[in-house]
Amino acid sequence: MAGGLNGNHERVDRGGVVYASSGMPQDRTWVQVALFLMTAYTTTCAGMWMSPSLKVEPDADTWSVLFGPEYLVHGLPFSVTILAILGIHEMGHYVASRRWQVRVTLPYFIPFPSMIGTLGAVIKTRSRIPNRRALIDIGAAGPLAGFVVAVAALGVGLHLSEVVAKADIPQASLMLGDSILSAWMGELVLGSIPEGYDVYLHPVAFAGWLGLFVTVLNLLPVGQFDGGHIVYAIFGSRHDLISKGAIVALGLFWAFGPPYEWLNAHSALSAWMASRWPGWLVWIFISMALGRRHPPPYDPCLELDAARKAVGYLSLAIFVLCFIPRPISIVSH
């Protein structure tokens, strides 16, 4: 979530929530609807290309494939699943915000033509958070709601996935890394995978995996990420130290974390570079660019109750369970 107050306008306290009294931009619902429809299309196209049931006629032209219902229908399982995960995540924030009378927009989905078709979704906060209890309710509601849907999607998708011989996997395929949770779910649903075989994920399972990975990114305990909100709510003034430590820890993990096959390689340096996922460097940069600091709520002194502390620690435990050292790699035979 992002947003803030326009400092050029008077602030008015209404029931513990601070609003700007004038100059507040009005919601443009048509923009959100248009962005959602565009994202629905781009994610459907992405899902179509990864669908194992897609069969393109040899004489079909590009436009008929990109806009033909008989082709696009194959992308719906992925599209519906990923939009549900992202949408429920943001609606978790929205509902919790409204319960605290914090002004927020409806979700803005972000279409992006790519292998997944989107850059996610955001809502904008347009009034100040009243206290730390509200902060943890709002910050944790999104990741927890999205996490539940992502786990369900991964479980269903694994049932639909196939165990195939590695020799039958296409050249230069993407290999998705496992977290503690996804590895456990794979073992639970599919059992032990024989040597020389791997799981060819169904698009619904891929959407569930993405949902868990998005949960990890949102729960990074830094700045104004959802995890940063939670850390501020629990630890108060110590949040800045924790944010700094999290950025340093992520950098150290990128450099020295698994996998460790490079230690036995002939050219250790090049093997080490190949084993690192550059995406973590991007997120370190984003974390630093967005800032480690967190703006205080209107009443920063109100303490958390035991239930909210439990919710906060549960969210941080989910971060650990879903963290993936090397999320994506390219496998060639």
Tab-separated table of C-alpha atoms in Angstrom:
chain	number	residue	atom	x	y	z
A	1	MET	CA	0.000	0.000	0.000
A	2	ALA	CA	1.136	3.538	-0.606
A	3	GLY	CA	-0.216	6.972	-0.105
A	4	GLY	CA	-0.174	9.929	2.227
A	5	LEU	CA	-1.539	13.335	3.053
A	6	ASN	CA	-1.128	16.504	1.107
A	7	GLY	CA	0.724	18.776	3.502
A	8	ASN	CA	-0.660	21.925	1.859
A	9	HIS	CA	-4.130	21.414	3.317
A	10	GLU	CA	-5.582	21.590	6.767
A	11	ARG	CA	-5.768	18.337	8.732
A	12	VAL	CA	-8.875	17.400	10.650
A	13	ASP	CA	-9.153	14.718	13.354
A	14	ARG	CA	-12.288	12.626	12.912
A	15	GLY	CA	-12.670	9.761	15.317
A	16	GLY	CA	-8.930	9.267	15.713
A	17	VAL	CA	-8.216	9.288	11.962
A	18	VAL	CA	-6.520	12.253	10.318
A	19	TYR	CA	-7.880	13.467	6.981
A	20	ALA	CA	-6.982	16.230	4.593
A	21	SER	CA	-9.880	18.673	4.683
A	22	SER	CA	-9.543	19.756	1.054
A	23	GLY	CA	-7.706	18.892	-2.098
A	24	MET	CA	-8.226	15.156	-1.617
A	25	PRO	CA	-8.219	13.507	-5.067
A	26	GLN	CA	-11.397	11.694	-5.926
A	27	ASP	CA	-11.445	8.014	-6.824
A	28	ARG	CA	-11.777	7.258	-10.501
A	29	THR	CA	-13.426	3.869	-10.492
A	30	TRP	CA	-13.311	3.648	-14.278
A	31	VAL	CA	-9.492	3.645	-14.104
A	32	GLN	CA	-9.508	0.706	-11.698
A	33	VAL	CA	-12.039	-1.180	-13.830
A	34	ALA	CA	-10.003	-0.536	-16.997
A	35	LEU	CA	-6.767	-1.660	-15.338
A	36	PHE	CA	-8.463	-4.804	-14.014
A	37	LEU	CA	-9.805	-5.706	-17.469
A	38	MET	CA	-6.386	-5.112	-19.038
A	39	THR	CA	-4.735	-7.253	-16.367
A	40	ALA	CA	-7.349	-9.963	-16.869
A	41	TYR	CA	-6.407	-10.019	-20.552
A	42	THR	CA	-2.612	-9.990	-20.064
A	43	THR	CA	-2.751	-12.720	-17.406
A	44	THR	CA	-5.062	-14.784	-19.633
A	45	CYS	CA	-2.561	-14.493	-22.483
A	46	ALA	CA	0.244	-15.526	-20.137
A	47	GLY	CA	-1.784	-18.498	-18.891
A	48	MET	CA	-2.675	-19.490	-22.445
A	49	TRP	CA	0.966	-19.880	-23.455
A	50	MET	CA	1.771	-22.022	-20.418
A	51	SER	CA	-1.315	-24.209	-20.729
A	52	PRO	CA	-0.564	-27.865	-21.506
A	53	SER	CA	-3.884	-28.130	-23.358
A	54	LEU	CA	-3.175	-25.332	-25.867
A	55	LYS	CA	-3.077	-26.528	-29.465
A	56	VAL	CA	-2.457	-23.817	-32.058
A	57	GLU	CA	-3.517	-24.532	-35.619
A	58	PRO	CA	-0.564	-24.435	-38.052
A	59	ASP	CA	-2.276	-21.817	-40.233
A	60	ALA	CA	-3.411	-19.615	-37.325
A	61	ASP	CA	-2.124	-16.030	-37.466
A	62	THR	CA	-0.853	-14.124	-34.425
A	63	TRP	CA	-3.938	-11.921	-34.019
A	64	SER	CA	-6.351	-14.833	-34.061
A	65	VAL	CA	-4.320	-16.559	-31.330
A	66	LEU	CA	-4.063	-13.419	-29.165
A	67	PHE	CA	-7.760	-12.582	-29.428
A	68	GLY	CA	-9.473	-15.833	-30.363
A	69	PRO	CA	-11.738	-17.140	-27.576
A	70	GLU	CA	-10.920	-20.734	-28.543
A	71	TYR	CA	-7.291	-20.016	-27.592
A	72	LEU	CA	-7.733	-17.563	-24.727
A	73	VAL	CA	-9.971	-19.963	-22.815
A	74	HIS	CA	-6.873	-22.071	-22.103
A	75	GLY	CA	-5.423	-19.183	-20.100
A	76	LEU	CA	-8.358	-18.811	-17.722
A	77	PRO	CA	-7.219	-21.283	-15.024
A	78	PHE	CA	-4.027	-19.297	-14.444
A	79	SER	CA	-5.643	-15.890	-14.876
A	80	VAL	CA	-8.575	-16.505	-12.541
A	81	THR	CA	-6.280	-17.982	-9.894
A	82	ILE	CA	-3.640	-15.242	-9.881
A	83	LEU	CA	-6.263	-12.477	-10.006
A	84	ALA	CA	-8.081	-14.088	-7.073
A	85	ILE	CA	-4.864	-14.254	-5.026
A	86	LEU	CA	-3.894	-10.652	-5.777
A	87	GLY	CA	-7.436	-9.337	-5.426
A	88	ILE	CA	-8.131	-11.050	-2.100
A	89	HIS	CA	-4.772	-9.859	-0.779
A	90	GLU	CA	-5.650	-6.242	-1.556
A	91	MET	CA	-9.239	-6.611	-0.359
A	92	GLY	CA	-7.850	-7.867	2.957
A	93	HIS	CA	-6.113	-4.492	3.306
A	94	TYR	CA	-9.230	-2.691	2.088
A	95	VAL	CA	-11.681	-4.322	4.505
A	96	ALA	CA	-9.336	-3.909	7.484
A	97	SER	CA	-8.795	-0.255	6.569
A	98	ARG	CA	-12.509	0.430	6.325
A	99	ARG	CA	-13.097	-1.225	9.707
A	100	TRP	CA	-10.679	1.321	11.169
A	101	GLN	CA	-12.272	4.140	9.124
A	102	VAL	CA	-9.050	4.665	7.202
A	103	ARG	CA	-9.680	6.025	3.716
A	104	VAL	CA	-8.338	3.777	0.982
A	105	THR	CA	-9.006	3.202	-2.675
A	106	LEU	CA	-10.148	0.011	-4.313
A	107	PRO	CA	-7.293	-2.072	-5.805
A	108	TYR	CA	-5.362	-0.886	-8.834
A	109	PHE	CA	-4.267	-3.938	-10.839
A	110	ILE	CA	-1.104	-3.483	-12.910
A	111	PRO	CA	-1.091	-5.153	-16.342
A	112	PHE	CA	2.292	-6.050	-17.757
A	113	PRO	CA	2.865	-8.204	-20.856
A	114	SER	CA	5.220	-10.882	-19.565
A	115	MET	CA	5.322	-14.556	-18.653
A	116	ILE	CA	2.860	-13.866	-15.790
A	117	GLY	CA	1.003	-10.884	-17.273
A	118	THR	CA	1.038	-8.550	-14.260
A	119	LEU	CA	3.128	-6.621	-11.769
A	120	GLY	CA	0.576	-7.171	-9.018
A	121	ALA	CA	-1.974	-4.819	-7.479
A	122	VAL	CA	-1.943	-1.944	-4.995
A	123	ILE	CA	-4.344	0.209	-3.036
A	124	LYS	CA	-3.711	3.805	-1.997
A	125	THR	CA	-4.086	4.962	1.590
A	126	ARG	CA	-5.574	8.447	1.862
A	127	SER	CA	-5.671	9.032	5.578
A	128	ARG	CA	-3.273	8.476	8.416
A	129	ILE	CA	-3.265	5.178	10.328
A	130	PRO	CA	-4.719	5.875	13.805
A	131	ASN	CA	-2.572	3.561	15.973
A	132	ARG	CA	-0.387	0.447	16.060
A	133	ARG	CA	-3.354	-1.890	16.482
A	134	ALA	CA	-4.870	-0.573	13.280
A	135	LEU	CA	-1.455	-0.801	11.605
A	136	ILE	CA	-1.045	-4.503	12.312
A	137	ASP	CA	-4.685	-5.241	11.388
A	138	ILE	CA	-4.299	-3.479	8.048
A	139	GLY	CA	-0.737	-4.632	7.354
A	140	ALA	CA	-1.325	-8.315	8.132
A	141	ALA	CA	-4.822	-8.697	6.641
A	142	GLY	CA	-3.598	-8.661	3.035
A	143	PRO	CA	-0.752	-11.195	3.289
A	144	LEU	CA	-2.794	-13.563	5.468
A	145	ALA	CA	-5.808	-13.465	3.129
A	146	GLY	CA	-3.654	-13.922	0.019
A	147	PHE	CA	-1.640	-16.665	1.721
A	148	VAL	CA	-4.750	-18.777	2.404
A	149	VAL	CA	-5.871	-18.550	-1.242
A	150	ALA	CA	-2.352	-19.244	-2.541
A	151	VAL	CA	-2.010	-22.376	-0.382
A	152	ALA	CA	-5.378	-23.641	-1.624
A	153	ALA	CA	-4.405	-22.915	-5.240
A	154	LEU	CA	-1.051	-24.667	-4.872
A	155	GLY	CA	-2.710	-27.720	-3.336
A	156	VAL	CA	-5.317	-27.977	-6.108
A	157	GLY	CA	-2.722	-27.226	-8.789
A	158	LEU	CA	-0.351	-29.931	-7.540
A	159	HIS	CA	-3.179	-32.469	-7.893
A	160	LEU	CA	-3.478	-31.367	-11.528
A	161	SER	CA	0.274	-31.400	-12.179
A	162	GLU	CA	2.276	-34.201	-13.806
A	163	VAL	CA	5.409	-36.029	-12.718
A	164	VAL	CA	7.561	-36.335	-15.844
A	165	ALA	CA	11.026	-37.567	-16.718
A	166	LYS	CA	13.567	-34.755	-16.714
A	167	ALA	CA	14.619	-35.813	-20.205
A	168	ASP	CA	11.118	-34.929	-21.421
A	169	ILE	CA	11.238	-31.381	-20.033
A	170	PRO	CA	11.801	-28.843	-22.852
A	171	GLN	CA	15.202	-27.216	-23.270
A	172	ALA	CA	15.856	-23.995	-21.303
A	173	SER	CA	12.861	-24.508	-19.018
A	174	LEU	CA	12.258	-22.453	-15.901
A	175	MET	CA	12.947	-24.279	-12.663
A	176	LEU	CA	10.986	-22.929	-9.694
A	177	GLY	CA	12.618	-23.115	-6.298
A	178	ASP	CA	10.987	-24.582	-3.225
A	179	SER	CA	10.272	-22.987	0.116
A	180	ILE	CA	9.840	-25.033	3.282
A	181	LEU	CA	6.073	-24.899	2.777
A	182	SER	CA	5.947	-25.680	-0.955
A	183	ALA	CA	8.388	-28.596	-0.543
A	184	TRP	CA	6.222	-30.024	2.227
A	185	MET	CA	3.051	-29.592	0.151
A	186	GLY	CA	4.671	-31.278	-2.842
A	187	GLU	CA	5.629	-34.242	-0.685
A	188	LEU	CA	2.136	-34.380	0.810
A	189	VAL	CA	0.247	-34.212	-2.484
A	190	LEU	CA	2.593	-35.997	-4.918
A	191	GLY	CA	4.715	-38.149	-2.637
A	192	SER	CA	8.420	-38.740	-3.202
A	193	ILE	CA	9.602	-37.884	-6.715
A	194	PRO	CA	11.759	-40.669	-8.225
A	195	GLU	CA	15.319	-39.942	-9.275
A	196	GLY	CA	15.430	-38.512	-12.793
A	197	TYR	CA	11.878	-37.119	-12.600
A	198	ASP	CA	10.430	-33.734	-11.796
A	199	VAL	CA	7.038	-32.039	-11.446
A	200	TYR	CA	5.607	-30.233	-14.469
A	201	LEU	CA	3.400	-27.668	-12.741
A	202	HIS	CA	-0.152	-27.022	-13.855
A	203	PRO	CA	-0.883	-23.287	-14.416
A	204	VAL	CA	-3.048	-23.238	-11.259
A	205	ALA	CA	-0.100	-24.593	-9.244
A	206	PHE	CA	2.181	-22.000	-10.821
A	207	ALA	CA	-0.275	-19.258	-9.792
A	208	GLY	CA	-0.304	-20.652	-6.247
A	209	TRP	CA	3.502	-20.707	-6.171
A	210	LEU	CA	3.542	-17.098	-7.375
A	211	GLY	CA	1.024	-16.175	-4.694
A	212	LEU	CA	3.306	-17.542	-1.974
A	213	PHE	CA	6.297	-15.752	-3.475
A	214	VAL	CA	4.365	-12.477	-3.645
A	215	THR	CA	3.481	-13.013	0.023
A	216	VAL	CA	7.207	-13.248	0.838
A	217	LEU	CA	7.985	-10.031	-1.042
A	218	ASN	CA	5.168	-8.187	0.714
A	219	LEU	CA	6.285	-9.472	4.112
A	220	LEU	CA	9.860	-8.220	3.799
A	221	PRO	CA	10.327	-6.530	7.215
A	222	VAL	CA	11.439	-3.246	5.692
A	223	GLY	CA	10.008	0.266	5.460
A	224	GLN	CA	6.474	0.416	4.127
A	225	PHE	CA	6.162	-3.143	2.884
A	226	ASP	CA	3.425	-5.069	4.694
A	227	GLY	CA	6.163	-6.712	6.734
A	228	GLY	CA	7.486	-3.262	7.612
A	229	HIS	CA	4.030	-2.259	8.898
A	230	ILE	CA	3.937	-5.381	11.052
A	231	VAL	CA	7.456	-4.878	12.416
A	232	TYR	CA	6.683	-1.244	13.293
A	233	ALA	CA	3.446	-2.279	15.028
A	234	ILE	CA	5.237	-4.922	17.125
A	235	PHE	CA	8.602	-3.322	17.806
A	236	GLY	CA	7.884	0.421	17.584
A	237	SER	CA	11.029	2.559	17.569
A	238	ARG	CA	13.261	-0.468	16.936
A	239	HIS	CA	11.761	-0.916	13.460
A	240	ASP	CA	14.519	1.151	11.809
A	241	LEU	CA	17.244	-1.117	13.186
A	242	ILE	CA	15.281	-4.187	12.093
A	243	SER	CA	14.809	-2.736	8.588
A	244	LYS	CA	18.538	-2.095	8.259
A	245	GLY	CA	19.312	-5.580	9.531
A	246	ALA	CA	16.827	-7.150	7.106
A	247	ILE	CA	18.432	-5.436	4.108
A	248	VAL	CA	21.927	-6.503	5.216
A	249	ALA	CA	20.692	-10.048	5.937
A	250	LEU	CA	19.096	-10.291	2.494
A	251	GLY	CA	22.374	-9.202	0.896
A	252	LEU	CA	24.374	-11.734	2.918
A	253	PHE	CA	21.873	-14.451	2.097
A	254	TRP	CA	22.129	-13.612	-1.603
A	255	ALA	CA	25.917	-13.893	-1.421
A	256	PHE	CA	26.360	-16.861	0.911
A	257	GLY	CA	23.047	-18.719	0.941
A	258	PRO	CA	22.226	-21.963	-0.895
A	259	PRO	CA	22.781	-23.608	-3.306
A	260	TYR	CA	26.384	-24.597	-2.618
A	261	GLU	CA	27.281	-26.754	-5.636
A	262	TRP	CA	29.688	-24.007	-6.754
A	263	LEU	CA	32.060	-24.978	-3.923
A	264	ASN	CA	33.047	-28.128	-5.827
A	265	ALA	CA	33.047	-26.567	-9.292
A	266	HIS	CA	36.190	-26.234	-11.411
A	267	SER	CA	35.602	-22.500	-11.826
A	268	ALA	CA	34.174	-21.559	-8.447
A	269	LEU	CA	33.610	-17.849	-9.168
A	270	SER	CA	31.631	-18.328	-12.372
A	271	ALA	CA	29.679	-21.191	-10.804
A	272	TRP	CA	28.931	-19.003	-7.776
A	273	MET	CA	27.651	-16.170	-9.986
A	274	ALA	CA	25.468	-18.581	-11.941
A	275	SER	CA	23.986	-19.931	-8.713
A	276	ARG	CA	22.875	-16.508	-7.393
A	277	TRP	CA	19.380	-15.170	-8.166
A	278	PRO	CA	19.790	-11.532	-9.315
A	279	GLY	CA	16.214	-10.723	-8.338
A	280	TRP	CA	17.228	-10.397	-4.691
A	281	LEU	CA	19.597	-7.577	-5.657
A	282	VAL	CA	16.639	-5.822	-7.294
A	283	TRP	CA	14.583	-6.138	-4.114
A	284	ILE	CA	17.481	-4.910	-1.998
A	285	PHE	CA	17.628	-1.839	-4.233
A	286	ILE	CA	13.849	-1.349	-4.029
A	287	SER	CA	13.976	-1.682	-0.238
A	288	MET	CA	16.679	0.962	-0.017
A	289	ALA	CA	14.997	3.246	-2.545
A	290	LEU	CA	11.652	3.166	-0.740
A	291	GLY	CA	13.410	3.888	2.541
A	292	ARG	CA	13.836	1.988	5.760
A	293	ARG	CA	11.808	4.420	7.843
A	294	HIS	CA	8.128	4.071	8.601
A	295	PRO	CA	5.863	7.082	9.280
A	296	PRO	CA	4.363	6.905	12.775
A	297	PRO	CA	0.624	6.384	13.225
A	298	TYR	CA	-1.474	9.155	14.773
A	299	ASP	CA	-1.122	7.507	18.197
A	300	PRO	CA	2.165	5.570	18.261
A	301	CYS	CA	1.948	4.793	21.981
A	302	LEU	CA	-1.100	2.497	22.061
A	303	GLU	CA	0.237	-0.983	22.850
A	304	LEU	CA	-0.751	-4.161	21.016
A	305	ASP	CA	-2.906	-6.762	22.705
A	306	ALA	CA	-1.846	-10.417	22.857
A	307	ALA	CA	-4.013	-11.457	19.887
A	308	ARG	CA	-2.515	-8.841	17.584
A	309	LYS	CA	1.006	-9.739	18.642
A	310	ALA	CA	0.184	-13.364	17.753
A	311	VAL	CA	-1.058	-12.261	14.324
A	312	GLY	CA	2.155	-10.332	13.784
A	313	TYR	CA	4.400	-13.234	14.753
A	314	LEU	CA	2.301	-15.585	12.612
A	315	SER	CA	2.860	-13.293	9.621
A	316	LEU	CA	6.610	-13.299	10.209
A	317	ALA	CA	6.548	-17.114	10.530
A	318	ILE	CA	4.770	-17.313	7.156
A	319	PHE	CA	7.578	-15.185	5.693
A	320	VAL	CA	10.121	-17.760	6.879
A	321	LEU	CA	8.066	-20.748	5.695
A	322	CYS	CA	7.550	-19.268	2.212
A	323	PHE	CA	11.003	-17.774	1.659
A	324	ILE	CA	12.749	-19.230	-1.415
A	325	PRO	CA	16.557	-18.860	-1.604
A	326	ARG	CA	16.692	-19.165	-5.391
A	327	PRO	CA	13.168	-18.669	-6.742
A	328	ILE	CA	13.877	-19.079	-10.468
A	329	SER	CA	16.623	-20.689	-12.462
A	330	ILE	CA	17.043	-21.846	-16.055
A	331	VAL	CA	17.578	-25.557	-16.582
A	332	SER	CA	19.113	-26.797	-19.815
A	333	HIS	CA	19.836	-30.396	-20.723
